[in-house]
């Protein structure tokens, strides 16, 4: 049986057209998260992909320390200000690199939220920075916890 090599290399018209890759990167303002941002932005730029920057704001549990009531409104303002600052810095860095980006800020646990956002945007990969905190060596870092899940491929950027 003879086969034409040109026909074998021609994609079938019924095959889906591949879409641009989507990189979801978790950023918290730390130097390692900005390393992850740089890696993801570079990969998105080289592949003509999309970059989605995610800042997950932690929930603050109600605490009353030494009889002083907790200032919920003040804590909310601080979290919103931090999110706005991270968004501005991400936009500045994306402009420098020459990629467009989307920004998502939400409340929750990054270990659960990043895969949820990745599923929502049909991400190709999730990118995070390696933790430098000593206690994460014992309790497990975000990167380690994400790589143990089966939701999406994860890249942990080591500085």
PDB file of C-alpha atoms in Angstrom:
ATOM      1  CA  UNK A   1       0.000   0.000   0.000  1.00  0.00           C
ATOM      2  CA  UNK A   2       1.487   3.314  -1.096  1.00  0.00           C
ATOM      3  CA  UNK A   3       0.816   6.475   0.845  1.00  0.00           C
ATOM      4  CA  UNK A   4       1.441  10.033  -0.121  1.00  0.00           C
ATOM      5  CA  UNK A   5       3.656  11.746   2.538  1.00  0.00           C
ATOM      6  CA  UNK A   6       2.172  15.164   1.711  1.00  0.00           C
ATOM      7  CA  UNK A   7      -1.317  13.912   2.538  1.00  0.00           C
ATOM      8  CA  UNK A   8      -0.113  12.529   5.883  1.00  0.00           C
ATOM      9  CA  UNK A   9       1.331  15.925   6.839  1.00  0.00           C
ATOM     10  CA  UNK A  10      -1.806  17.865   5.893  1.00  0.00           C
ATOM     11  CA  UNK A  11      -4.082  18.399   8.898  1.00  0.00           C
ATOM     12  CA  UNK A  12      -7.599  17.137   8.571  1.00  0.00           C
ATOM     13  CA  UNK A  13     -10.214  19.900   8.226  1.00  0.00           C
ATOM     14  CA  UNK A  14     -12.282  18.251  10.999  1.00  0.00           C
ATOM     15  CA  UNK A  15      -9.451  18.513  13.548  1.00  0.00           C
ATOM     16  CA  UNK A  16      -9.905  21.410  15.985  1.00  0.00           C
ATOM     17  CA  UNK A  17      -7.753  24.445  15.401  1.00  0.00           C
ATOM     18  CA  UNK A  18      -5.335  24.897  18.266  1.00  0.00           C
ATOM     19  CA  UNK A  19      -5.893  28.015  20.326  1.00  0.00           C
ATOM     20  CA  UNK A  20      -3.293  30.244  21.878  1.00  0.00           C
ATOM     21  CA  UNK A  21      -1.972  28.909  25.196  1.00  0.00           C
ATOM     22  CA  UNK A  22      -3.235  30.543  28.385  1.00  0.00           C
ATOM     23  CA  UNK A  23      -0.834  31.057  31.294  1.00  0.00           C
ATOM     24  CA  UNK A  24      -2.318  31.608  34.753  1.00  0.00           C
ATOM     25  CA  UNK A  25       0.256  33.037  37.150  1.00  0.00           C
ATOM     26  CA  UNK A  26      -0.220  33.510  40.869  1.00  0.00           C
ATOM     27  CA  UNK A  27       1.264  36.758  42.152  1.00  0.00           C
ATOM     28  CA  UNK A  28       1.370  37.908  45.772  1.00  0.00           C
ATOM     29  CA  UNK A  29       3.953  40.697  45.581  1.00  0.00           C
ATOM     30  CA  UNK A  30       6.906  38.568  46.690  1.00  0.00           C
ATOM     31  CA  UNK A  31      10.098  38.491  44.630  1.00  0.00           C
ATOM     32  CA  UNK A  32       9.565  34.822  43.717  1.00  0.00           C
ATOM     33  CA  UNK A  33       6.039  35.537  42.500  1.00  0.00           C
ATOM     34  CA  UNK A  34       7.439  38.271  40.246  1.00  0.00           C
ATOM     35  CA  UNK A  35       9.967  35.712  38.938  1.00  0.00           C
ATOM     36  CA  UNK A  36       7.006  33.469  38.098  1.00  0.00           C
ATOM     37  CA  UNK A  37       5.293  36.430  36.434  1.00  0.00           C
ATOM     38  CA  UNK A  38       8.381  37.091  34.291  1.00  0.00           C
ATOM     39  CA  UNK A  39       8.566  33.430  33.245  1.00  0.00           C
ATOM     40  CA  UNK A  40       4.855  33.250  32.380  1.00  0.00           C
ATOM     41  CA  UNK A  41       4.884  36.597  30.569  1.00  0.00           C
ATOM     42  CA  UNK A  42       7.914  35.546  28.545  1.00  0.00           C
ATOM     43  CA  UNK A  43       6.304  32.225  27.642  1.00  0.00           C
ATOM     44  CA  UNK A  44       3.052  33.976  26.697  1.00  0.00           C
ATOM     45  CA  UNK A  45       4.946  36.460  24.532  1.00  0.00           C
ATOM     46  CA  UNK A  46       6.952  33.770  22.725  1.00  0.00           C
ATOM     47  CA  UNK A  47       3.895  31.627  22.050  1.00  0.00           C
ATOM     48  CA  UNK A  48       1.493  34.505  21.296  1.00  0.00           C
ATOM     49  CA  UNK A  49      -0.464  33.262  24.292  1.00  0.00           C
ATOM     50  CA  UNK A  50      -2.616  34.918  26.894  1.00  0.00           C
ATOM     51  CA  UNK A  51      -1.509  35.892  30.401  1.00  0.00           C
ATOM     52  CA  UNK A  52      -3.909  35.856  33.344  1.00  0.00           C
ATOM     53  CA  UNK A  53      -2.461  37.277  36.566  1.00  0.00           C
ATOM     54  CA  UNK A  54      -4.208  36.124  39.745  1.00  0.00           C
ATOM     55  CA  UNK A  55      -3.893  37.691  43.179  1.00  0.00           C
ATOM     56  CA  UNK A  56      -5.648  35.694  45.879  1.00  0.00           C
ATOM     57  CA  UNK A  57      -6.438  37.792  48.924  1.00  0.00           C
ATOM     58  CA  UNK A  58      -6.449  35.754  52.110  1.00  0.00           C
ATOM     59  CA  UNK A  59      -9.464  35.662  54.340  1.00  0.00           C
ATOM     60  CA  UNK A  60      -8.811  37.174  57.723  1.00  0.00           C
ATOM     61  CA  UNK A  61     -10.350  35.265  60.566  1.00  0.00           C
ATOM     62  CA  UNK A  62     -12.136  37.280  63.221  1.00  0.00           C
ATOM     63  CA  UNK A  63      -9.665  37.967  65.975  1.00  0.00           C
ATOM     64  CA  UNK A  64      -9.905  39.992  69.108  1.00  0.00           C
ATOM     65  CA  UNK A  65      -6.451  40.547  70.558  1.00  0.00           C
ATOM     66  CA  UNK A  66      -6.129  41.703  74.130  1.00  0.00           C
ATOM     67  CA  UNK A  67      -9.682  43.044  74.222  1.00  0.00           C
ATOM     68  CA  UNK A  68      -9.220  45.284  71.177  1.00  0.00           C
ATOM     69  CA  UNK A  69     -11.925  44.788  68.544  1.00  0.00           C
ATOM     70  CA  UNK A  70     -10.772  43.828  65.052  1.00  0.00           C
ATOM     71  CA  UNK A  71     -11.089  46.567  62.419  1.00  0.00           C
ATOM     72  CA  UNK A  72     -12.795  44.710  59.556  1.00  0.00           C
ATOM     73  CA  UNK A  73     -13.216  47.817  57.391  1.00  0.00           C
ATOM     74  CA  UNK A  74      -9.562  48.748  57.818  1.00  0.00           C
ATOM     75  CA  UNK A  75      -8.413  45.229  56.922  1.00  0.00           C
ATOM     76  CA  UNK A  76     -10.651  45.257  53.840  1.00  0.00           C
ATOM     77  CA  UNK A  77      -9.164  48.577  52.720  1.00  0.00           C
ATOM     78  CA  UNK A  78      -5.627  47.268  53.178  1.00  0.00           C
ATOM     79  CA  UNK A  79      -6.377  44.132  51.116  1.00  0.00           C
ATOM     80  CA  UNK A  80      -8.000  46.163  48.334  1.00  0.00           C
ATOM     81  CA  UNK A  81      -5.062  48.614  48.286  1.00  0.00           C
ATOM     82  CA  UNK A  82      -2.610  45.703  48.066  1.00  0.00           C
ATOM     83  CA  UNK A  83      -4.578  44.213  45.154  1.00  0.00           C
ATOM     84  CA  UNK A  84      -4.586  47.565  43.330  1.00  0.00           C
ATOM     85  CA  UNK A  85      -0.823  47.964  43.839  1.00  0.00           C
ATOM     86  CA  UNK A  86      -0.103  44.456  42.567  1.00  0.00           C
ATOM     87  CA  UNK A  87      -2.329  45.080  39.540  1.00  0.00           C
ATOM     88  CA  UNK A  88      -0.485  48.329  38.717  1.00  0.00           C
ATOM     89  CA  UNK A  89       2.892  46.613  39.024  1.00  0.00           C
ATOM     90  CA  UNK A  90       1.750  43.664  36.889  1.00  0.00           C
ATOM     91  CA  UNK A  91       0.463  46.030  34.189  1.00  0.00           C
ATOM     92  CA  UNK A  92       3.755  47.946  34.228  1.00  0.00           C
ATOM     93  CA  UNK A  93       5.809  44.763  33.899  1.00  0.00           C
ATOM     94  CA  UNK A  94       3.544  43.349  31.177  1.00  0.00           C
ATOM     95  CA  UNK A  95       3.885  46.574  29.207  1.00  0.00           C
ATOM     96  CA  UNK A  96       7.688  46.386  29.544  1.00  0.00           C
ATOM     97  CA  UNK A  97       7.700  42.813  28.253  1.00  0.00           C
ATOM     98  CA  UNK A  98       5.138  43.596  25.563  1.00  0.00           C
ATOM     99  CA  UNK A  99       2.330  41.208  26.472  1.00  0.00           C
ATOM    100  CA  UNK A 100      -1.304  41.849  27.222  1.00  0.00           C
ATOM    101  CA  UNK A 101      -2.708  40.521  30.447  1.00  0.00           C
ATOM    102  CA  UNK A 102      -5.873  40.100  32.420  1.00  0.00           C
ATOM    103  CA  UNK A 103      -5.947  40.572  36.174  1.00  0.00           C
ATOM    104  CA  UNK A 104      -8.086  38.682  38.655  1.00  0.00           C
ATOM    105  CA  UNK A 105      -8.203  39.403  42.372  1.00  0.00           C
ATOM    106  CA  UNK A 106     -10.343  37.299  44.613  1.00  0.00           C
ATOM    107  CA  UNK A 107     -10.612  36.044  48.161  1.00  0.00           C
ATOM    108  CA  UNK A 108      -9.776  32.520  49.168  1.00  0.00           C
ATOM    109  CA  UNK A 109      -7.081  29.903  49.417  1.00  0.00           C
ATOM    110  CA  UNK A 110      -4.589  30.089  46.538  1.00  0.00           C
ATOM    111  CA  UNK A 111      -4.284  26.291  46.464  1.00  0.00           C
ATOM    112  CA  UNK A 112      -7.976  26.025  45.509  1.00  0.00           C
ATOM    113  CA  UNK A 113      -8.490  29.344  43.734  1.00  0.00           C
ATOM    114  CA  UNK A 114      -5.685  29.120  41.147  1.00  0.00           C
ATOM    115  CA  UNK A 115      -6.975  25.815  39.694  1.00  0.00           C
ATOM    116  CA  UNK A 116     -10.533  27.216  39.680  1.00  0.00           C
ATOM    117  CA  UNK A 117      -9.428  30.265  37.694  1.00  0.00           C
ATOM    118  CA  UNK A 118      -7.341  28.035  35.413  1.00  0.00           C
ATOM    119  CA  UNK A 119     -10.376  25.871  34.635  1.00  0.00           C
ATOM    120  CA  UNK A 120     -12.550  28.943  34.029  1.00  0.00           C
ATOM    121  CA  UNK A 121     -10.131  30.406  31.456  1.00  0.00           C
ATOM    122  CA  UNK A 122      -9.120  27.020  29.968  1.00  0.00           C
ATOM    123  CA  UNK A 123      -5.516  27.557  31.013  1.00  0.00           C
ATOM    124  CA  UNK A 124      -2.671  25.600  29.527  1.00  0.00           C
ATOM    125  CA  UNK A 125      -0.555  25.853  32.674  1.00  0.00           C
ATOM    126  CA  UNK A 126      -0.486  27.389  36.155  1.00  0.00           C
ATOM    127  CA  UNK A 127       2.726  29.196  37.132  1.00  0.00           C
ATOM    128  CA  UNK A 128       3.814  30.030  40.697  1.00  0.00           C
ATOM    129  CA  UNK A 129       7.058  30.995  42.363  1.00  0.00           C
ATOM    130  CA  UNK A 130       8.940  28.749  44.769  1.00  0.00           C
ATOM    131  CA  UNK A 131       8.311  29.654  48.381  1.00  0.00           C
ATOM    132  CA  UNK A 132      11.259  30.897  50.399  1.00  0.00           C
ATOM    133  CA  UNK A 133       9.502  30.596  53.754  1.00  0.00           C
ATOM    134  CA  UNK A 134      11.137  28.136  56.125  1.00  0.00           C
ATOM    135  CA  UNK A 135       7.895  26.724  57.518  1.00  0.00           C
ATOM    136  CA  UNK A 136       6.788  25.765  53.996  1.00  0.00           C
ATOM    137  CA  UNK A 137       9.667  23.302  53.968  1.00  0.00           C
ATOM    138  CA  UNK A 138       7.834  21.406  56.699  1.00  0.00           C
ATOM    139  CA  UNK A 139       4.176  22.147  55.941  1.00  0.00           C
ATOM    140  CA  UNK A 140       4.313  22.190  52.150  1.00  0.00           C
ATOM    141  CA  UNK A 141       4.439  25.190  49.869  1.00  0.00           C
ATOM    142  CA  UNK A 142       1.792  26.355  47.424  1.00  0.00           C
ATOM    143  CA  UNK A 143       3.870  25.007  44.524  1.00  0.00           C
ATOM    144  CA  UNK A 144       4.111  21.585  46.137  1.00  0.00           C
ATOM    145  CA  UNK A 145       0.412  21.490  46.958  1.00  0.00           C
ATOM    146  CA  UNK A 146      -0.530  22.487  43.412  1.00  0.00           C
ATOM    147  CA  UNK A 147       1.729  19.885  41.825  1.00  0.00           C
ATOM    148  CA  UNK A 148       0.083  17.197  43.958  1.00  0.00           C
ATOM    149  CA  UNK A 149      -3.307  18.019  42.420  1.00  0.00           C
ATOM    150  CA  UNK A 150      -4.398  16.633  39.082  1.00  0.00           C
ATOM    151  CA  UNK A 151      -6.249  19.764  37.861  1.00  0.00           C
ATOM    152  CA  UNK A 152      -3.716  21.337  35.525  1.00  0.00           C
ATOM    153  CA  UNK A 153      -0.022  21.284  34.685  1.00  0.00           C
ATOM    154  CA  UNK A 154       1.975  23.443  37.101  1.00  0.00           C
ATOM    155  CA  UNK A 155       5.308  25.198  36.682  1.00  0.00           C
ATOM    156  CA  UNK A 156       7.103  26.221  39.866  1.00  0.00           C
ATOM    157  CA  UNK A 157       9.689  28.880  39.032  1.00  0.00           C
ATOM    158  CA  UNK A 158      12.826  28.630  41.137  1.00  0.00           C
ATOM    159  CA  UNK A 159      14.829  31.887  41.342  1.00  0.00           C
TER     160      UNK A 159
END
